[in-house]
Amino acid sequence: MANILVVDDDKVLLKVLEATLIKAGHSVLTVEDGRTALEKLETEIFDMVITDINMPGGVSGFNLITMIRKTEKLKDLPAIFLSGRRDKADIIKALDAGIDDYIVKPFDGDMLFAKIESLLEKKAGRYSFTDCPTKAKAMLPVELDVTGISEQGITIVSPVPFPLNFKLKVDCELFEEVELEKPLMRVAHCSVNPNNSKTYTIKANFIGLNESDLQKVRRWVMSNNPRIQKAS
């Protein structure tokens, strides 16, 4: 499962892509312009961005990819152009900007998924987030089990499901130990627990953590993996 940012001013296409990618098991956040995309990239961690070229707001797809490649923490982020522009000059310009792949609209779904999986496999070969095993209690107000933490977010076992993109904060002493101030999170994945059909496994990604906060999480993971920790 990947966390994918999709950028396009075509609302119908956004809904189609979102539904298709979610059905394939991915978490999706959609935005309609490049400026908003940059804001989301600053506050959340994504595994891939799929973007159009022509967009409102003063930040085109070319601008977006160029800025991504110039940002240290984003420079290796897999990126795909999904555009109706098919001129050779546009494709060359896209490659010069740093795009990983270029798909012309209307697109073939199987081809899109093949390219997504290929880029994600390459990304996984470069690096991956380390999910540190843990056991912690949290209150939403329902009681939750926090079973893992990484700099991307936490893994939760819950007696109730949460909708994708639902934003939440939880009280958990694990955050106090990591020295985080109750971070805002967004639900990126929710599925029935295969080991217990009465519970749900939820991936909640951190929103808005700065580099200092991310370093705290990295230090905790490196010094406590593996570790079982109890929370109230």
PDB file of C-alpha atoms in Angstrom:
ATOM      1  CA  MET A   1       0.000   0.000   0.000  1.00  0.00           C
ATOM      2  CA  ALA A   2       1.297   3.441  -0.964  1.00  0.00           C
ATOM      3  CA  ASN A   3       0.251   6.935   0.075  1.00  0.00           C
ATOM      4  CA  ILE A   4      -0.283   8.780  -3.230  1.00  0.00           C
ATOM      5  CA  LEU A   5      -0.866  12.496  -3.864  1.00  0.00           C
ATOM      6  CA  VAL A   6      -2.906  13.158  -7.026  1.00  0.00           C
ATOM      7  CA  VAL A   7      -2.944  16.681  -8.492  1.00  0.00           C
ATOM      8  CA  ASP A   8      -5.379  17.701 -11.249  1.00  0.00           C
ATOM      9  CA  ASP A   9      -7.946  20.469 -11.788  1.00  0.00           C
ATOM     10  CA  ASP A  10     -10.327  17.983 -13.443  1.00  0.00           C
ATOM     11  CA  LYS A  11     -12.649  17.046 -10.561  1.00  0.00           C
ATOM     12  CA  VAL A  12     -14.207  14.120 -12.420  1.00  0.00           C
ATOM     13  CA  LEU A  13     -10.804  12.625 -13.209  1.00  0.00           C
ATOM     14  CA  LEU A  14      -9.733  13.120  -9.590  1.00  0.00           C
ATOM     15  CA  LYS A  15     -12.713  11.114  -8.348  1.00  0.00           C
ATOM     16  CA  VAL A  16     -12.078   8.343 -10.878  1.00  0.00           C
ATOM     17  CA  LEU A  17      -8.380   8.116  -9.983  1.00  0.00           C
ATOM     18  CA  GLU A  18      -9.109   8.234  -6.256  1.00  0.00           C
ATOM     19  CA  ALA A  19     -11.671   5.419  -6.434  1.00  0.00           C
ATOM     20  CA  THR A  20      -9.448   3.319  -8.697  1.00  0.00           C
ATOM     21  CA  LEU A  21      -6.317   3.702  -6.573  1.00  0.00           C
ATOM     22  CA  ILE A  22      -8.180   3.067  -3.313  1.00  0.00           C
ATOM     23  CA  LYS A  23      -9.685  -0.101  -4.810  1.00  0.00           C
ATOM     24  CA  ALA A  24      -6.128  -1.196  -5.596  1.00  0.00           C
ATOM     25  CA  GLY A  25      -5.243  -0.816  -1.912  1.00  0.00           C
ATOM     26  CA  HIS A  26      -3.560   2.592  -1.952  1.00  0.00           C
ATOM     27  CA  SER A  27      -4.225   5.623   0.219  1.00  0.00           C
ATOM     28  CA  VAL A  28      -5.006   8.727  -1.843  1.00  0.00           C
ATOM     29  CA  LEU A  29      -5.137  12.461  -1.232  1.00  0.00           C
ATOM     30  CA  THR A  30      -6.423  14.625  -4.102  1.00  0.00           C
ATOM     31  CA  VAL A  31      -5.841  18.353  -4.655  1.00  0.00           C
ATOM     32  CA  GLU A  32      -6.745  20.612  -7.574  1.00  0.00           C
ATOM     33  CA  ASP A  33      -3.664  22.818  -7.994  1.00  0.00           C
ATOM     34  CA  GLY A  34       0.108  22.783  -7.642  1.00  0.00           C
ATOM     35  CA  ARG A  35       0.251  25.329  -4.837  1.00  0.00           C
ATOM     36  CA  THR A  36      -1.960  23.204  -2.584  1.00  0.00           C
ATOM     37  CA  ALA A  37       0.095  20.157  -3.548  1.00  0.00           C
ATOM     38  CA  LEU A  38       3.273  21.866  -2.316  1.00  0.00           C
ATOM     39  CA  GLU A  39       1.554  22.684   0.987  1.00  0.00           C
ATOM     40  CA  LYS A  40       0.531  19.041   1.450  1.00  0.00           C
ATOM     41  CA  LEU A  41       4.034  17.828   0.575  1.00  0.00           C
ATOM     42  CA  GLU A  42       5.396  20.066   3.328  1.00  0.00           C
ATOM     43  CA  THR A  43       3.141  18.609   6.019  1.00  0.00           C
ATOM     44  CA  GLU A  44       2.613  14.959   5.042  1.00  0.00           C
ATOM     45  CA  ILE A  45       4.708  12.051   3.788  1.00  0.00           C
ATOM     46  CA  PHE A  46       3.792  10.579   0.408  1.00  0.00           C
ATOM     47  CA  ASP A  47       5.174   7.637  -1.547  1.00  0.00           C
ATOM     48  CA  MET A  48       4.324   9.092  -4.962  1.00  0.00           C
ATOM     49  CA  VAL A  49       2.801  12.097  -6.729  1.00  0.00           C
ATOM     50  CA  ILE A  50       0.704  11.887  -9.902  1.00  0.00           C
ATOM     51  CA  THR A  51       0.091  15.296 -11.467  1.00  0.00           C
ATOM     52  CA  ASP A  52      -1.331  17.066 -14.487  1.00  0.00           C
ATOM     53  CA  ILE A  53       0.706  19.747 -16.289  1.00  0.00           C
ATOM     54  CA  ASN A  54      -1.845  22.522 -16.892  1.00  0.00           C
ATOM     55  CA  MET A  55      -3.303  23.719 -13.580  1.00  0.00           C
ATOM     56  CA  PRO A  56      -4.596  26.976 -12.069  1.00  0.00           C
ATOM     57  CA  GLY A  57      -2.953  28.895  -9.243  1.00  0.00           C
ATOM     58  CA  GLY A  58       0.339  29.855 -10.861  1.00  0.00           C
ATOM     59  CA  VAL A  59       2.108  26.532 -10.203  1.00  0.00           C
ATOM     60  CA  SER A  60       2.085  24.242 -13.237  1.00  0.00           C
ATOM     61  CA  GLY A  61       3.002  20.584 -13.198  1.00  0.00           C
ATOM     62  CA  PHE A  62       6.434  21.527 -14.540  1.00  0.00           C
ATOM     63  CA  ASN A  63       6.894  24.010 -11.674  1.00  0.00           C
ATOM     64  CA  LEU A  64       5.699  21.447  -9.138  1.00  0.00           C
ATOM     65  CA  ILE A  65       8.145  18.745 -10.222  1.00  0.00           C
ATOM     66  CA  THR A  66      11.038  21.213 -10.449  1.00  0.00           C
ATOM     67  CA  MET A  67      10.375  22.379  -6.868  1.00  0.00           C
ATOM     68  CA  ILE A  68      10.073  18.788  -5.652  1.00  0.00           C
ATOM     69  CA  ARG A  69      13.453  17.874  -7.152  1.00  0.00           C
ATOM     70  CA  LYS A  70      15.060  20.943  -5.544  1.00  0.00           C
ATOM     71  CA  THR A  71      13.729  20.044  -2.072  1.00  0.00           C
ATOM     72  CA  GLU A  72      16.100  17.751  -0.179  1.00  0.00           C
ATOM     73  CA  LYS A  73      13.473  15.623   1.568  1.00  0.00           C
ATOM     74  CA  LEU A  74      11.404  15.255  -1.632  1.00  0.00           C
ATOM     75  CA  LYS A  75      14.053  14.940  -4.329  1.00  0.00           C
ATOM     76  CA  ASP A  76      13.659  11.148  -4.662  1.00  0.00           C
ATOM     77  CA  LEU A  77       9.843  11.146  -4.565  1.00  0.00           C
ATOM     78  CA  PRO A  78       8.496   9.094  -7.517  1.00  0.00           C
ATOM     79  CA  ALA A  79       6.452  11.326  -9.831  1.00  0.00           C
ATOM     80  CA  ILE A  80       4.241  10.685 -12.854  1.00  0.00           C
ATOM     81  CA  PHE A  81       2.784  13.207 -15.299  1.00  0.00           C
ATOM     82  CA  LEU A  82      -0.767  12.363 -16.400  1.00  0.00           C
ATOM     83  CA  SER A  83      -1.477  14.887 -19.153  1.00  0.00           C
ATOM     84  CA  GLY A  84      -3.363  15.486 -22.365  1.00  0.00           C
ATOM     85  CA  ARG A  85      -0.280  17.150 -23.835  1.00  0.00           C
ATOM     86  CA  ARG A  86       1.430  14.723 -26.179  1.00  0.00           C
ATOM     87  CA  ASP A  87       3.984  16.863 -28.047  1.00  0.00           C
ATOM     88  CA  LYS A  88       7.544  15.579 -28.001  1.00  0.00           C
ATOM     89  CA  ALA A  89       8.710  18.976 -26.712  1.00  0.00           C
ATOM     90  CA  ASP A  90       6.444  18.637 -23.645  1.00  0.00           C
ATOM     91  CA  ILE A  91       7.755  15.150 -22.896  1.00  0.00           C
ATOM     92  CA  ILE A  92      11.365  16.338 -23.166  1.00  0.00           C
ATOM     93  CA  LYS A  93      10.592  19.311 -20.909  1.00  0.00           C
ATOM     94  CA  ALA A  94       8.994  16.936 -18.391  1.00  0.00           C
ATOM     95  CA  LEU A  95      12.042  14.680 -18.335  1.00  0.00           C
ATOM     96  CA  ASP A  96      14.297  17.714 -17.907  1.00  0.00           C
ATOM     97  CA  ALA A  97      12.167  18.808 -14.940  1.00  0.00           C
ATOM     98  CA  GLY A  98      12.797  15.425 -13.305  1.00  0.00           C
ATOM     99  CA  ILE A  99       9.610  13.450 -13.957  1.00  0.00           C
ATOM    100  CA  ASP A 100       9.925   9.663 -13.667  1.00  0.00           C
ATOM    101  CA  ASP A 101       7.226   8.769 -16.187  1.00  0.00           C
ATOM    102  CA  TYR A 102       4.802  10.442 -18.596  1.00  0.00           C
ATOM    103  CA  ILE A 103       1.339   9.069 -19.379  1.00  0.00           C
ATOM    104  CA  VAL A 104      -0.898  10.665 -22.005  1.00  0.00           C
ATOM    105  CA  LYS A 105      -4.650  11.067 -21.371  1.00  0.00           C
ATOM    106  CA  PRO A 106      -6.886   9.214 -21.925  1.00  0.00           C
ATOM    107  CA  PHE A 107      -4.887   6.577 -20.111  1.00  0.00           C
ATOM    108  CA  ASP A 108      -5.041   2.807 -19.915  1.00  0.00           C
ATOM    109  CA  GLY A 109      -5.664   1.687 -16.331  1.00  0.00           C
ATOM    110  CA  ASP A 110      -3.488  -1.412 -16.547  1.00  0.00           C
ATOM    111  CA  MET A 111      -0.583   0.614 -17.907  1.00  0.00           C
ATOM    112  CA  LEU A 112      -0.966   3.215 -15.150  1.00  0.00           C
ATOM    113  CA  PHE A 113      -0.916   0.541 -12.436  1.00  0.00           C
ATOM    114  CA  ALA A 114       2.090  -1.152 -14.010  1.00  0.00           C
ATOM    115  CA  LYS A 115       4.025   2.118 -13.990  1.00  0.00           C
ATOM    116  CA  ILE A 116       2.955   2.890 -10.406  1.00  0.00           C
ATOM    117  CA  GLU A 117       4.082  -0.519  -9.163  1.00  0.00           C
ATOM    118  CA  SER A 118       7.366  -0.271 -11.053  1.00  0.00           C
ATOM    119  CA  LEU A 119       8.211   3.114  -9.528  1.00  0.00           C
ATOM    120  CA  LEU A 120       7.179   1.989  -6.040  1.00  0.00           C
ATOM    121  CA  GLU A 121       9.428  -1.070  -6.310  1.00  0.00           C
ATOM    122  CA  LYS A 122      12.356   1.164  -7.277  1.00  0.00           C
ATOM    123  CA  LYS A 123      11.580   3.457  -4.340  1.00  0.00           C
ATOM    124  CA  ALA A 124      11.427   0.508  -1.939  1.00  0.00           C
ATOM    125  CA  GLY A 125      14.863  -0.528  -3.168  1.00  0.00           C
ATOM    126  CA  ARG A 126      16.277   2.878  -2.222  1.00  0.00           C
ATOM    127  CA  TYR A 127      14.846   3.197   1.273  1.00  0.00           C
ATOM    128  CA  SER A 128      11.927   2.314   3.482  1.00  0.00           C
ATOM    129  CA  PHE A 129      10.465   3.513   6.771  1.00  0.00           C
ATOM    130  CA  THR A 130      11.254   1.333   9.763  1.00  0.00           C
ATOM    131  CA  ASP A 131       8.109   0.479  11.713  1.00  0.00           C
ATOM    132  CA  CYS A 132       9.140  -0.060  15.333  1.00  0.00           C
ATOM    133  CA  PRO A 133       6.998  -2.705  17.123  1.00  0.00           C
ATOM    134  CA  THR A 134       5.303  -1.313  20.193  1.00  0.00           C
ATOM    135  CA  LYS A 135       2.202  -1.808  22.294  1.00  0.00           C
ATOM    136  CA  ALA A 136       0.422   1.245  23.619  1.00  0.00           C
ATOM    137  CA  LYS A 137      -3.065   2.303  24.632  1.00  0.00           C
ATOM    138  CA  ALA A 138      -4.675   5.457  23.229  1.00  0.00           C
ATOM    139  CA  MET A 139      -8.027   7.197  23.705  1.00  0.00           C
ATOM    140  CA  LEU A 140     -10.071   8.737  20.914  1.00  0.00           C
ATOM    141  CA  PRO A 141     -12.533   8.394  23.049  1.00  0.00           C
ATOM    142  CA  VAL A 142     -12.551   4.676  22.183  1.00  0.00           C
ATOM    143  CA  GLU A 143      -9.630   2.635  23.466  1.00  0.00           C
ATOM    144  CA  LEU A 144      -7.067   1.839  20.781  1.00  0.00           C
ATOM    145  CA  ASP A 145      -3.962  -0.331  20.644  1.00  0.00           C
ATOM    146  CA  VAL A 146      -0.951   1.387  19.101  1.00  0.00           C
ATOM    147  CA  THR A 147       1.094  -1.464  17.634  1.00  0.00           C
ATOM    148  CA  GLY A 148       3.750   0.357  15.627  1.00  0.00           C
ATOM    149  CA  ILE A 149       5.355   3.719  15.034  1.00  0.00           C
ATOM    150  CA  SER A 150       7.606   5.149  12.320  1.00  0.00           C
ATOM    151  CA  GLU A 151       8.398   8.659  11.135  1.00  0.00           C
ATOM    152  CA  GLN A 152       5.487   8.287   8.709  1.00  0.00           C
ATOM    153  CA  GLY A 153       2.889   7.634  11.407  1.00  0.00           C
ATOM    154  CA  ILE A 154       1.439   4.971  13.706  1.00  0.00           C
ATOM    155  CA  THR A 155      -0.332   1.639  13.316  1.00  0.00           C
ATOM    156  CA  ILE A 156      -3.500   1.233  15.381  1.00  0.00           C
ATOM    157  CA  VAL A 157      -5.800  -1.681  16.169  1.00  0.00           C
ATOM    158  CA  SER A 158      -9.310  -0.318  16.735  1.00  0.00           C
ATOM    159  CA  PRO A 159     -12.699  -1.853  17.613  1.00  0.00           C
ATOM    160  CA  VAL A 160     -14.299   0.577  15.133  1.00  0.00           C
ATOM    161  CA  PRO A 161     -13.335   1.565  11.563  1.00  0.00           C
ATOM    162  CA  PHE A 162     -12.255   5.068  10.588  1.00  0.00           C
ATOM    163  CA  PRO A 163     -12.881   6.603   7.150  1.00  0.00           C
ATOM    164  CA  LEU A 164      -9.911   7.309   4.883  1.00  0.00           C
ATOM    165  CA  ASN A 165      -8.509  10.848   5.215  1.00  0.00           C
ATOM    166  CA  PHE A 166     -10.197  11.238   8.629  1.00  0.00           C
ATOM    167  CA  LYS A 167      -8.072  13.557  10.777  1.00  0.00           C
ATOM    168  CA  LEU A 168      -7.529  12.679  14.411  1.00  0.00           C
ATOM    169  CA  LYS A 169      -5.475  13.229  17.534  1.00  0.00           C
ATOM    170  CA  VAL A 170      -5.054  10.601  20.241  1.00  0.00           C
ATOM    171  CA  ASP A 171      -3.884  10.716  23.847  1.00  0.00           C
ATOM    172  CA  CYS A 172      -1.032   8.255  24.251  1.00  0.00           C
ATOM    173  CA  GLU A 173       1.917   8.211  26.636  1.00  0.00           C
ATOM    174  CA  LEU A 174       4.053   6.912  23.788  1.00  0.00           C
ATOM    175  CA  PHE A 175       3.995  10.423  22.305  1.00  0.00           C
ATOM    176  CA  GLU A 176       5.149  11.837  25.634  1.00  0.00           C
ATOM    177  CA  GLU A 177       8.044   9.407  25.645  1.00  0.00           C
ATOM    178  CA  VAL A 178       8.964  10.371  22.083  1.00  0.00           C
ATOM    179  CA  GLU A 179       8.511  14.032  23.160  1.00  0.00           C
ATOM    180  CA  LEU A 180       5.820  14.843  20.611  1.00  0.00           C
ATOM    181  CA  GLU A 181       2.930  17.164  21.393  1.00  0.00           C
ATOM    182  CA  LYS A 182      -0.154  15.090  20.480  1.00  0.00           C
ATOM    183  CA  PRO A 183       0.380  15.174  16.688  1.00  0.00           C
ATOM    184  CA  LEU A 184      -2.388  15.612  14.151  1.00  0.00           C
ATOM    185  CA  MET A 185      -2.779  12.525  11.937  1.00  0.00           C
ATOM    186  CA  ARG A 186      -4.743  11.460   8.872  1.00  0.00           C
ATOM    187  CA  VAL A 187      -6.122   7.951   8.290  1.00  0.00           C
ATOM    188  CA  ALA A 188      -4.303   6.494   5.280  1.00  0.00           C
ATOM    189  CA  HIS A 189      -5.510   2.880   5.544  1.00  0.00           C
ATOM    190  CA  CYS A 190      -8.247   0.953   7.343  1.00  0.00           C
ATOM    191  CA  SER A 191      -8.998  -2.749   6.952  1.00  0.00           C
ATOM    192  CA  VAL A 192     -10.499  -5.629   8.916  1.00  0.00           C
ATOM    193  CA  ASN A 193      -7.859  -7.308  11.063  1.00  0.00           C
ATOM    194  CA  PRO A 194      -7.187 -10.746   9.500  1.00  0.00           C
ATOM    195  CA  ASN A 195      -6.501 -12.176  12.976  1.00  0.00           C
ATOM    196  CA  ASN A 196      -9.665 -10.762  14.550  1.00  0.00           C
ATOM    197  CA  SER A 197     -12.646  -9.826  12.382  1.00  0.00           C
ATOM    198  CA  LYS A 198     -14.049  -7.667  15.202  1.00  0.00           C
ATOM    199  CA  THR A 199     -11.153  -5.209  15.021  1.00  0.00           C
ATOM    200  CA  TYR A 200      -9.599  -2.982  12.363  1.00  0.00           C
ATOM    201  CA  THR A 201      -5.983  -2.242  11.459  1.00  0.00           C
ATOM    202  CA  ILE A 202      -5.488   1.467  10.813  1.00  0.00           C
ATOM    203  CA  LYS A 203      -2.492   3.369   9.455  1.00  0.00           C
ATOM    204  CA  ALA A 204      -2.546   7.017  10.541  1.00  0.00           C
ATOM    205  CA  ASN A 205       0.051   9.331   8.970  1.00  0.00           C
ATOM    206  CA  PHE A 206       1.500  12.295  10.824  1.00  0.00           C
ATOM    207  CA  ILE A 207       0.550  15.744   9.509  1.00  0.00           C
ATOM    208  CA  GLY A 208       2.766  18.785   9.948  1.00  0.00           C
ATOM    209  CA  LEU A 209       5.718  17.302  11.821  1.00  0.00           C
ATOM    210  CA  ASN A 210       8.808  19.441  11.355  1.00  0.00           C
ATOM    211  CA  GLU A 211      12.290  18.016  10.902  1.00  0.00           C
ATOM    212  CA  SER A 212      13.004  18.313  14.634  1.00  0.00           C
ATOM    213  CA  ASP A 213       9.928  16.194  15.454  1.00  0.00           C
ATOM    214  CA  LEU A 214      10.834  13.645  12.786  1.00  0.00           C
ATOM    215  CA  GLN A 215      14.320  13.335  14.273  1.00  0.00           C
ATOM    216  CA  LYS A 216      12.761  12.595  17.682  1.00  0.00           C
ATOM    217  CA  VAL A 217      10.748   9.758  16.143  1.00  0.00           C
ATOM    218  CA  ARG A 218      13.807   8.385  14.318  1.00  0.00           C
ATOM    219  CA  ARG A 219      15.880   8.424  17.522  1.00  0.00           C
ATOM    220  CA  TRP A 220      13.134   6.672  19.474  1.00  0.00           C
ATOM    221  CA  VAL A 221      12.673   3.999  16.801  1.00  0.00           C
ATOM    222  CA  MET A 222      16.403   3.334  16.566  1.00  0.00           C
ATOM    223  CA  SER A 223      16.821   3.048  20.335  1.00  0.00           C
ATOM    224  CA  ASN A 224      13.654   1.041  21.069  1.00  0.00           C
ATOM    225  CA  ASN A 225      13.289  -1.411  18.194  1.00  0.00           C
ATOM    226  CA  PRO A 226      12.096  -3.993  19.127  1.00  0.00           C
ATOM    227  CA  ARG A 227      10.265  -2.813  22.245  1.00  0.00           C
ATOM    228  CA  ILE A 228       6.931  -3.423  23.985  1.00  0.00           C
ATOM    229  CA  GLN A 229       5.627  -0.385  25.817  1.00  0.00           C
ATOM    230  CA  LYS A 230       2.411  -0.009  27.794  1.00  0.00           C
ATOM    231  CA  ALA A 231       0.246   3.097  27.581  1.00  0.00           C
ATOM    232  CA  SER A 232      -2.917   4.111  29.388  1.00  0.00           C
TER     233      SER A 232
END
